[in-house]
PDB file of C-alpha atoms and ligand atoms in Angstrom:
ATOM      1  CA  MET A   1      -0.487 -14.079  14.980  1.00 61.00           C
ATOM      2  CA  ASP A   2       1.285 -11.917  17.494  1.00 67.00           C
ATOM      3  CA  LYS A   3       2.939  -9.081  15.601  1.00 81.00           C
ATOM      4  CA  GLU A   4       4.801  -6.053  16.818  1.00 86.00           C
ATOM      5  CA  ARG A   5       2.854  -3.799  14.456  1.00 97.00           C
ATOM      6  CA  LYS A   6      -0.832  -4.022  13.483  1.00 97.00           C
ATOM      7  CA  LEU A   7      -1.237  -5.743  10.125  1.00 98.00           C
ATOM      8  CA  ILE A   8      -2.586  -3.676   7.258  1.00 98.00           C
ATOM      9  CA  ILE A   9      -3.959  -5.493   4.231  1.00 98.00           C
ATOM     10  CA  ALA A  10      -5.033  -3.361   1.296  1.00 98.00           C
ATOM     11  CA  GLY A  11      -6.716  -4.306  -1.966  1.00 98.00           C
ATOM     12  CA  ASN A  12      -5.573  -2.294  -4.959  1.00 98.00           C
ATOM     13  CA  TRP A  13      -8.344  -2.701  -7.516  1.00 98.00           C
ATOM     14  CA  LYS A  14      -6.347  -0.774 -10.142  1.00 98.00           C
ATOM     15  CA  MET A  15      -8.363   0.168 -13.270  1.00 98.00           C
ATOM     16  CA  ASN A  16     -11.065  -2.413 -12.629  1.00 98.00           C
ATOM     17  CA  LYS A  17     -14.710  -2.458 -11.498  1.00 98.00           C
ATOM     18  CA  THR A  18     -17.725  -0.438 -12.565  1.00 98.00           C
ATOM     19  CA  VAL A  19     -19.674   1.102  -9.701  1.00 98.00           C
ATOM     20  CA  ALA A  20     -22.064  -1.875  -9.675  1.00 98.00           C
ATOM     21  CA  GLU A  21     -19.179  -4.364  -9.627  1.00 98.00           C
ATOM     22  CA  ALA A  22     -17.397  -2.399  -6.925  1.00 98.00           C
ATOM     23  CA  LEU A  23     -20.506  -2.513  -4.748  1.00 98.00           C
ATOM     24  CA  ASP A  24     -20.854  -6.274  -5.253  1.00 98.00           C
ATOM     25  CA  LEU A  25     -17.256  -6.753  -4.163  1.00 98.00           C
ATOM     26  CA  VAL A  26     -17.371  -4.495  -1.135  1.00 98.00           C
ATOM     27  CA  ASN A  27     -20.720  -5.837   0.055  1.00 98.00           C
ATOM     28  CA  GLY A  28     -19.303  -9.349  -0.184  1.00 98.00           C
ATOM     29  CA  LEU A  29     -16.253  -8.297   1.813  1.00 98.00           C
ATOM     30  CA  LYS A  30     -18.462  -6.746   4.484  1.00 97.00           C
ATOM     31  CA  LEU A  31     -20.224 -10.079   4.951  1.00 96.00           C
ATOM     32  CA  GLU A  32     -17.030 -12.128   4.937  1.00 97.00           C
ATOM     33  CA  LEU A  33     -14.839  -9.868   7.027  1.00 97.00           C
ATOM     34  CA  GLY A  34     -17.327  -8.133   9.316  1.00 91.00           C
ATOM     35  CA  LYS A  35     -16.068  -9.946  12.396  1.00 91.00           C
ATOM     36  CA  VAL A  36     -12.343  -9.714  11.709  1.00 95.00           C
ATOM     37  CA  LYS A  37     -10.473  -7.640  14.260  1.00 90.00           C
ATOM     38  CA  ASP A  38      -6.878  -6.607  14.872  1.00 90.00           C
ATOM     39  CA  VAL A  39      -6.064  -5.981  11.214  1.00 96.00           C
ATOM     40  CA  ASP A  40      -6.560  -2.813   9.192  1.00 97.00           C
ATOM     41  CA  ILE A  41      -8.385  -3.742   5.997  1.00 98.00           C
ATOM     42  CA  VAL A  42      -8.343  -1.177   3.204  1.00 98.00           C
ATOM     43  CA  VAL A  43     -10.091  -1.213  -0.172  1.00 98.00           C
ATOM     44  CA  CYS A  44      -8.789   1.019  -2.955  1.00 98.00           C
ATOM     45  CA  PRO A  45     -11.353   1.255  -5.755  1.00 98.00           C
ATOM     46  CA  PRO A  46     -10.943   3.480  -8.827  1.00 98.00           C
ATOM     47  CA  PHE A  47     -11.912   7.160  -8.275  1.00 98.00           C
ATOM     48  CA  THR A  48     -15.259   6.652 -10.033  1.00 98.00           C
ATOM     49  CA  ALA A  49     -16.428   4.138  -7.417  1.00 98.00           C
ATOM     50  CA  LEU A  50     -15.136   5.946  -4.297  1.00 98.00           C
ATOM     51  CA  GLY A  51     -18.434   7.704  -3.557  1.00 98.00           C
ATOM     52  CA  GLU A  52     -20.602   4.602  -3.629  1.00 98.00           C
ATOM     53  CA  VAL A  53     -18.075   2.343  -1.902  1.00 98.00           C
ATOM     54  CA  SER A  54     -17.670   4.996   0.776  1.00 98.00           C
ATOM     55  CA  LYS A  55     -21.399   4.902   1.502  1.00 98.00           C
ATOM     56  CA  ALA A  56     -21.409   1.097   1.463  1.00 97.00           C
ATOM     57  CA  ILE A  57     -18.724   0.830   4.139  1.00 96.00           C
ATOM     58  CA  LEU A  58     -20.150   3.488   6.448  1.00 93.00           C
ATOM     59  CA  SER A  59     -21.633   0.704   8.572  1.00 89.00           C
ATOM     60  CA  ALA A  60     -18.479  -1.457   8.433  1.00 91.00           C
ATOM     61  CA  ARG A  61     -16.157  -0.482  11.255  1.00 87.00           C
ATOM     62  CA  ASN A  62     -13.221  -2.566  10.083  1.00 93.00           C
ATOM     63  CA  LEU A  63     -13.088  -1.518   6.421  1.00 97.00           C
ATOM     64  CA  ALA A  64     -11.298   1.670   5.431  1.00 98.00           C
ATOM     65  CA  LEU A  65     -11.225   3.416   2.090  1.00 98.00           C
ATOM     66  CA  GLY A  66      -8.126   4.178   0.050  1.00 98.00           C
ATOM     67  CA  ALA A  67      -7.470   5.887  -3.276  1.00 98.00           C
ATOM     68  CA  GLN A  68      -4.890   4.777  -5.838  1.00 98.00           C
ATOM     69  CA  ASN A  69      -3.291   8.130  -6.548  1.00 98.00           C
ATOM     70  CA  MET A  70      -3.748  11.865  -6.003  1.00 98.00           C
ATOM     71  CA  SER A  71      -2.319  15.169  -7.156  1.00 98.00           C
ATOM     72  CA  GLU A  72       0.515  16.892  -5.317  1.00 98.00           C
ATOM     73  CA  HIS A  73      -1.374  20.181  -5.816  1.00 98.00           C
ATOM     74  CA  LYS A  74      -4.178  21.922  -3.985  1.00 97.00           C
ATOM     75  CA  PRO A  75      -7.439  22.325  -5.975  1.00 97.00           C
ATOM     76  CA  GLY A  76      -6.918  24.477  -9.044  1.00 98.00           C
ATOM     77  CA  ALA A  77      -6.235  24.407 -12.765  1.00 98.00           C
ATOM     78  CA  TYR A  78      -4.878  20.843 -13.152  1.00 98.00           C
ATOM     79  CA  THR A  79      -7.073  19.139 -15.729  1.00 98.00           C
ATOM     80  CA  GLY A  80      -7.767  15.508 -15.008  1.00 98.00           C
ATOM     81  CA  GLU A  81      -6.228  15.539 -11.530  1.00 98.00           C
ATOM     82  CA  ILE A  82      -7.786  14.792  -8.129  1.00 98.00           C
ATOM     83  CA  ALA A  83      -6.792  16.723  -4.989  1.00 98.00           C
ATOM     84  CA  ALA A  84      -6.447  15.313  -1.475  1.00 98.00           C
ATOM     85  CA  GLN A  85      -9.335  17.512  -0.305  1.00 97.00           C
ATOM     86  CA  MET A  86     -11.609  15.841  -2.862  1.00 98.00           C
ATOM     87  CA  LEU A  87     -10.698  12.409  -1.520  1.00 98.00           C
ATOM     88  CA  LYS A  88     -11.449  13.565   2.018  1.00 97.00           C
ATOM     89  CA  GLU A  89     -14.999  14.321   0.897  1.00 96.00           C
ATOM     90  CA  PHE A  90     -15.529  10.563   0.496  1.00 97.00           C
ATOM     91  CA  SER A  91     -13.921   9.725   3.848  1.00 96.00           C
ATOM     92  CA  VAL A  92     -10.836   8.318   2.130  1.00 98.00           C
ATOM     93  CA  ARG A  93      -8.177   7.549   4.754  1.00 98.00           C
ATOM     94  CA  TYR A  94      -5.305   6.085   2.707  1.00 98.00           C
ATOM     95  CA  VAL A  95      -3.795   6.842  -0.668  1.00 99.00           C
ATOM     96  CA  ILE A  96      -1.428   4.606  -2.653  1.00 98.00           C
ATOM     97  CA  LEU A  97       1.445   6.676  -4.017  1.00 98.00           C
ATOM     98  CA  GLY A  98       4.241   5.791  -6.421  1.00 98.00           C
ATOM     99  CA  HIS A  99       2.908   2.400  -7.437  1.00 98.00           C
ATOM    100  CA  SER A 100       5.350   0.842  -9.905  1.00 97.00           C
ATOM    101  CA  GLU A 101       2.718   1.049 -12.640  1.00 97.00           C
ATOM    102  CA  ARG A 102       2.635   4.832 -12.152  1.00 98.00           C
ATOM    103  CA  ARG A 103       6.417   5.030 -11.906  1.00 97.00           C
ATOM    104  CA  ILE A 104       6.616   3.128 -15.233  1.00 96.00           C
ATOM    105  CA  TYR A 105       3.618   4.401 -17.267  1.00 97.00           C
ATOM    106  CA  GLN A 106       3.303   7.940 -15.879  1.00 97.00           C
ATOM    107  CA  LEU A 107       7.040   8.313 -15.244  1.00 98.00           C
ATOM    108  CA  GLU A 108       6.453   9.350 -11.629  1.00 98.00           C
ATOM    109  CA  SER A 109       9.726  10.251  -9.939  1.00 98.00           C
ATOM    110  CA  ASP A 110      10.740   9.969  -6.297  1.00 98.00           C
ATOM    111  CA  GLU A 111      10.639  13.760  -6.155  1.00 98.00           C
ATOM    112  CA  LEU A 112       7.009  13.838  -7.309  1.00 98.00           C
ATOM    113  CA  ILE A 113       6.032  11.001  -4.977  1.00 98.00           C
ATOM    114  CA  SER A 114       7.662  12.896  -2.118  1.00 98.00           C
ATOM    115  CA  LYS A 115       5.532  15.977  -2.904  1.00 98.00           C
ATOM    116  CA  LYS A 116       2.407  13.834  -3.074  1.00 98.00           C
ATOM    117  CA  ALA A 117       3.228  12.199   0.265  1.00 98.00           C
ATOM    118  CA  GLN A 118       3.633  15.603   1.879  1.00 98.00           C
ATOM    119  CA  ALA A 119       0.355  16.801   0.331  1.00 98.00           C
ATOM    120  CA  ALA A 120      -1.391  13.674   1.595  1.00 98.00           C
ATOM    121  CA  HIS A 121      -0.205  14.305   5.153  1.00 98.00           C
ATOM    122  CA  ALA A 122      -1.175  17.966   4.927  1.00 98.00           C
ATOM    123  CA  ALA A 123      -4.721  16.709   4.321  1.00 98.00           C
ATOM    124  CA  ALA A 124      -4.472  14.051   7.060  1.00 98.00           C
ATOM    125  CA  LEU A 125      -4.467  11.170   4.561  1.00 98.00           C
ATOM    126  CA  LYS A 126      -2.128   8.249   5.205  1.00 98.00           C
ATOM    127  CA  PRO A 127       0.066   7.513   2.189  1.00 98.00           C
ATOM    128  CA  ILE A 128       0.974   3.965   1.181  1.00 99.00           C
ATOM    129  CA  VAL A 129       4.252   4.629  -0.615  1.00 98.00           C
ATOM    130  CA  CYS A 130       5.413   1.879  -2.978  1.00 98.00           C
ATOM    131  CA  VAL A 131       9.024   0.970  -3.660  1.00 98.00           C
ATOM    132  CA  GLY A 132      10.596  -2.015  -5.401  1.00 97.00           C
ATOM    133  CA  GLU A 133      13.216  -3.141  -7.880  1.00 97.00           C
ATOM    134  CA  THR A 134      12.801  -4.584 -11.377  1.00 95.00           C
ATOM    135  CA  LEU A 135      14.132  -8.000 -12.324  1.00 93.00           C
ATOM    136  CA  THR A 136      17.014  -6.451 -14.266  1.00 93.00           C
ATOM    137  CA  GLU A 137      17.979  -4.389 -11.238  1.00 95.00           C
ATOM    138  CA  ARG A 138      17.813  -7.400  -8.925  1.00 93.00           C
ATOM    139  CA  GLU A 139      19.875  -9.550 -11.288  1.00 91.00           C
ATOM    140  CA  ALA A 140      22.447  -6.789 -11.606  1.00 95.00           C
ATOM    141  CA  GLY A 141      22.838  -6.789  -7.820  1.00 95.00           C
ATOM    142  CA  GLN A 142      21.280  -3.324  -7.515  1.00 97.00           C
ATOM    143  CA  MET A 143      18.307  -4.119  -5.325  1.00 96.00           C
ATOM    144  CA  GLU A 144      19.643  -2.359  -2.231  1.00 97.00           C
ATOM    145  CA  LYS A 145      20.777   0.678  -4.177  1.00 98.00           C
ATOM    146  CA  VAL A 146      17.369   1.022  -5.848  1.00 98.00           C
ATOM    147  CA  LEU A 147      15.482   0.635  -2.567  1.00 98.00           C
ATOM    148  CA  GLU A 148      17.773   3.088  -0.810  1.00 98.00           C
ATOM    149  CA  THR A 149      17.263   5.696  -3.547  1.00 98.00           C
ATOM    150  CA  GLN A 150      13.487   5.237  -3.617  1.00 98.00           C
ATOM    151  CA  VAL A 151      13.067   5.239   0.165  1.00 98.00           C
ATOM    152  CA  ARG A 152      15.225   8.322   0.604  1.00 98.00           C
ATOM    153  CA  GLY A 153      13.830  10.121  -2.444  1.00 98.00           C
ATOM    154  CA  SER A 154      10.175   9.606  -1.666  1.00 98.00           C
ATOM    155  CA  LEU A 155      10.155   9.673   2.150  1.00 98.00           C
ATOM    156  CA  ALA A 156      13.054  11.689   3.589  1.00 98.00           C
ATOM    157  CA  ALA A 157      11.182  15.013   3.395  1.00 98.00           C
ATOM    158  CA  LEU A 158       8.513  13.815   5.827  1.00 98.00           C
ATOM    159  CA  THR A 159       8.661  14.685   9.511  1.00 98.00           C
ATOM    160  CA  LYS A 160       9.130  11.842  12.006  1.00 98.00           C
ATOM    161  CA  ASP A 161       5.479  12.085  13.023  1.00 98.00           C
ATOM    162  CA  GLN A 162       4.395  11.881   9.391  1.00 98.00           C
ATOM    163  CA  MET A 163       6.690   8.939   8.708  1.00 98.00           C
ATOM    164  CA  VAL A 164       5.155   6.941  11.531  1.00 98.00           C
ATOM    165  CA  GLU A 165       1.741   7.495   9.906  1.00 98.00           C
ATOM    166  CA  THR A 166       3.020   6.410   6.492  1.00 98.00           C
ATOM    167  CA  VAL A 167       2.832   2.853   5.192  1.00 98.00           C
ATOM    168  CA  VAL A 168       5.604   1.591   2.921  1.00 98.00           C
ATOM    169  CA  ALA A 169       4.803  -1.124   0.373  1.00 98.00           C
ATOM    170  CA  TYR A 170       7.692  -3.241  -0.860  1.00 98.00           C
ATOM    171  CA  GLU A 171       6.609  -4.466  -4.263  1.00 97.00           C
ATOM    172  CA  PRO A 172       9.306  -6.122  -6.356  1.00 96.00           C
ATOM    173  CA  VAL A 173       8.224  -5.207  -9.880  1.00 94.00           C
ATOM    174  CA  TRP A 174       8.986  -8.720 -11.139  1.00 92.00           C
ATOM    175  CA  ALA A 175       6.412 -10.156  -8.731  1.00 91.00           C
ATOM    176  CA  ILE A 176       3.500  -7.877  -9.652  1.00 89.00           C
ATOM    177  CA  GLY A 177       0.781  -9.633 -11.619  1.00 85.00           C
ATOM    178  CA  THR A 178       3.252 -12.322 -12.714  1.00 88.00           C
ATOM    179  CA  GLY A 179       2.338 -15.096 -10.308  1.00 84.00           C
ATOM    180  CA  LYS A 180       5.949 -15.005  -9.057  1.00 85.00           C
ATOM    181  CA  THR A 181       6.158 -14.201  -5.382  1.00 86.00           C
ATOM    182  CA  ALA A 182       9.319 -13.257  -3.564  1.00 88.00           C
ATOM    183  CA  THR A 183      10.489 -16.108  -1.354  1.00 93.00           C
ATOM    184  CA  ALA A 184      10.083 -15.611   2.365  1.00 94.00           C
ATOM    185  CA  GLN A 185      13.799 -14.907   2.636  1.00 95.00           C
ATOM    186  CA  GLN A 186      13.791 -12.381  -0.227  1.00 95.00           C
ATOM    187  CA  ALA A 187      10.804 -10.558   1.268  1.00 97.00           C
ATOM    188  CA  GLN A 188      12.221 -10.505   4.809  1.00 98.00           C
ATOM    189  CA  ASP A 189      15.645  -9.316   3.582  1.00 97.00           C
ATOM    190  CA  ALA A 190      14.151  -6.469   1.555  1.00 98.00           C
ATOM    191  CA  HIS A 191      11.817  -5.411   4.385  1.00 98.00           C
ATOM    192  CA  ALA A 192      14.630  -5.440   6.932  1.00 98.00           C
ATOM    193  CA  PHE A 193      16.757  -3.399   4.531  1.00 98.00           C
ATOM    194  CA  ILE A 194      13.982  -0.808   4.077  1.00 98.00           C
ATOM    195  CA  ARG A 195      13.513  -0.586   7.849  1.00 98.00           C
ATOM    196  CA  ALA A 196      17.251  -0.054   8.297  1.00 98.00           C
ATOM    197  CA  GLN A 197      17.085   2.821   5.790  1.00 98.00           C
ATOM    198  CA  LEU A 198      14.229   4.385   7.744  1.00 98.00           C
ATOM    199  CA  ALA A 199      16.320   4.115  10.909  1.00 98.00           C
ATOM    200  CA  LYS A 200      19.187   5.913   9.149  1.00 98.00           C
ATOM    201  CA  ILE A 201      16.996   8.701   7.754  1.00 98.00           C
ATOM    202  CA  PHE A 202      14.746   9.134  10.823  1.00 98.00           C
ATOM    203  CA  ASP A 203      15.667   7.049  13.870  1.00 98.00           C
ATOM    204  CA  GLU A 204      15.270   3.564  15.326  1.00 98.00           C
ATOM    205  CA  ALA A 205      12.042   4.371  17.135  1.00 98.00           C
ATOM    206  CA  VAL A 206      10.401   5.647  13.945  1.00 98.00           C
ATOM    207  CA  ALA A 207      11.655   2.681  11.925  1.00 98.00           C
ATOM    208  CA  ARG A 208      10.245   0.261  14.480  1.00 98.00           C
ATOM    209  CA  LYS A 209       6.784   1.815  14.173  1.00 98.00           C
ATOM    210  CA  VAL A 210       6.452   2.017  10.384  1.00 98.00           C
ATOM    211  CA  ARG A 211       4.369  -0.688   8.770  1.00 98.00           C
ATOM    212  CA  ILE A 212       5.885  -2.245   5.654  1.00 98.00           C
ATOM    213  CA  GLN A 213       3.555  -4.183   3.377  1.00 98.00           C
ATOM    214  CA  TYR A 214       4.634  -6.812   0.895  1.00 97.00           C
ATOM    215  CA  GLY A 215       3.042  -6.719  -2.559  1.00 97.00           C
ATOM    216  CA  GLY A 216       3.400  -8.895  -5.625  1.00 95.00           C
ATOM    217  CA  SER A 217       1.224 -11.955  -6.342  1.00 93.00           C
ATOM    218  CA  VAL A 218      -0.033 -12.290  -2.764  1.00 96.00           C
ATOM    219  CA  LYS A 219      -2.606 -15.104  -2.642  1.00 96.00           C
ATOM    220  CA  PRO A 220      -4.496 -17.034   0.033  1.00 97.00           C
ATOM    221  CA  ALA A 221      -1.881 -19.805  -0.253  1.00 97.00           C
ATOM    222  CA  ASN A 222       1.160 -17.630   0.455  1.00 96.00           C
ATOM    223  CA  ALA A 223      -0.347 -14.985   2.756  1.00 97.00           C
ATOM    224  CA  ARG A 224       0.288 -16.799   6.015  1.00 97.00           C
ATOM    225  CA  GLU A 225       3.974 -17.408   5.417  1.00 97.00           C
ATOM    226  CA  LEU A 226       4.588 -13.854   4.213  1.00 97.00           C
ATOM    227  CA  MET A 227       2.658 -12.249   7.073  1.00 97.00           C
ATOM    228  CA  SER A 228       4.534 -14.318   9.639  1.00 96.00           C
ATOM    229  CA  LEU A 229       7.867 -12.726   8.687  1.00 97.00           C
ATOM    230  CA  PRO A 230       9.157 -10.362  11.374  1.00 97.00           C
ATOM    231  CA  ASP A 231       9.422  -7.283   9.160  1.00 98.00           C
ATOM    232  CA  VAL A 232       6.331  -7.889   7.004  1.00 98.00           C
ATOM    233  CA  ASP A 233       3.387  -5.961   8.419  1.00 98.00           C
ATOM    234  CA  GLY A 234       0.731  -6.514   5.805  1.00 98.00           C
ATOM    235  CA  ALA A 235       0.048  -6.889   2.128  1.00 98.00           C
ATOM    236  CA  LEU A 236      -0.841  -4.789  -0.877  1.00 98.00           C
ATOM    237  CA  VAL A 237      -2.913  -7.087  -3.061  1.00 98.00           C
ATOM    238  CA  GLY A 238      -3.744  -6.577  -6.730  1.00 97.00           C
ATOM    239  CA  GLY A 239      -5.248  -9.424  -8.752  1.00 97.00           C
ATOM    240  CA  ALA A 240      -6.421 -11.448  -5.756  1.00 98.00           C
ATOM    241  CA  ALA A 241      -8.231  -8.382  -4.354  1.00 98.00           C
ATOM    242  CA  LEU A 242     -10.721  -8.389  -7.228  1.00 98.00           C
ATOM    243  CA  GLU A 243     -12.745 -11.286  -5.846  1.00 98.00           C
ATOM    244  CA  VAL A 244     -14.424 -11.606  -2.463  1.00 98.00           C
ATOM    245  CA  ARG A 245     -13.260 -15.157  -1.842  1.00 98.00           C
ATOM    246  CA  SER A 246      -9.557 -14.661  -2.503  1.00 98.00           C
ATOM    247  CA  PHE A 247      -9.233 -11.309  -0.710  1.00 98.00           C
ATOM    248  CA  ALA A 248     -11.224 -12.507   2.294  1.00 98.00           C
ATOM    249  CA  ASP A 249      -9.088 -15.648   2.489  1.00 98.00           C
ATOM    250  CA  ILE A 250      -5.886 -13.608   2.340  1.00 98.00           C
ATOM    251  CA  VAL A 251      -7.081 -11.566   5.314  1.00 98.00           C
ATOM    252  CA  LYS A 252      -8.255 -14.626   7.258  1.00 97.00           C
ATOM    253  CA  ASN A 253      -5.089 -16.594   6.546  1.00 97.00           C
ATOM    254  CA  SER A 254      -2.989 -13.674   7.732  1.00 96.00           C
ATOM    255  CA  ILE A 255      -4.330 -13.521  11.273  1.00 90.00           C
TER     256      ILE A 255
HETATM  257  P1  PGA B   1      -0.635  -8.325  -7.765  1.00 55.58           P
HETATM  258  O1  PGA B   1      -0.450  -6.737  -7.694  1.00 55.58           O
HETATM  259  O2  PGA B   1      -1.143  -8.779  -6.430  1.00 55.58           O
HETATM  260  O3  PGA B   1      -1.655  -8.544  -8.869  1.00 55.58           O
HETATM  261  O4  PGA B   1       0.684  -8.910  -8.103  1.00 55.58           O
HETATM  262  C1  PGA B   1       0.063  -6.123  -6.544  1.00 55.58           C
HETATM  263  C2  PGA B   1       0.097  -4.640  -6.729  1.00 55.58           C
HETATM  264  O5  PGA B   1       0.357  -4.177  -7.847  1.00 55.58           O
HETATM  265  O6  PGA B   1      -0.125  -3.876  -5.776  1.00 55.58           O
END
């Protein structure tokens, strides 16, 4: 597939996998995906498995490591938190920020996500910043307003250079873990809208470079169509990233 931007496909393992299970999964992915080129493949295990998965992918050139969250603070007295510097120790390169589950269960605000994104860049980590509307918001005709608020609120404080190194994940909340995927038209419309917001906040050149992933019930069967859309530059995969076969097939079907 000839895309303007390099595809980035990330597996968000969420609160799943013991260290042993994480190693099984990543070793399987190494075998399946070892020869795949021209796509950035990222695995995001839970914090407890980062160390071992990091060692396991040392020999895999095309697999990068991501975390699922981090603190906005530098190391210090923040019980239970993990700082960017600690992720760097395990060669983490990406960090998912503002996932809808964190926005909902931990009440993360755009303001907090913005601070985390800035802290990630300060440590040379690439944030994957998630945005997306709920079903109620979509049905009330508020999708664009919600996306505009989230994009501006969580990204506008970045510099242009930082924005280019940031990945945005459009994840309609109603499509996450529900088996419902946005239609090709819904995904393309939302992605184009997000890119237009980035052009307004930064400029056209920045907006053209930013990779926007789609997330929400991505599967081997729908990956190709979604990845072929002009403004879709990758996927953030939850459930289907927990097994070698389905995640490997998503990657292979996308290229
Ligand atoms: P899903 O999750 O693929 O299970 O819908 C996507 C996500 O939450 O990133």
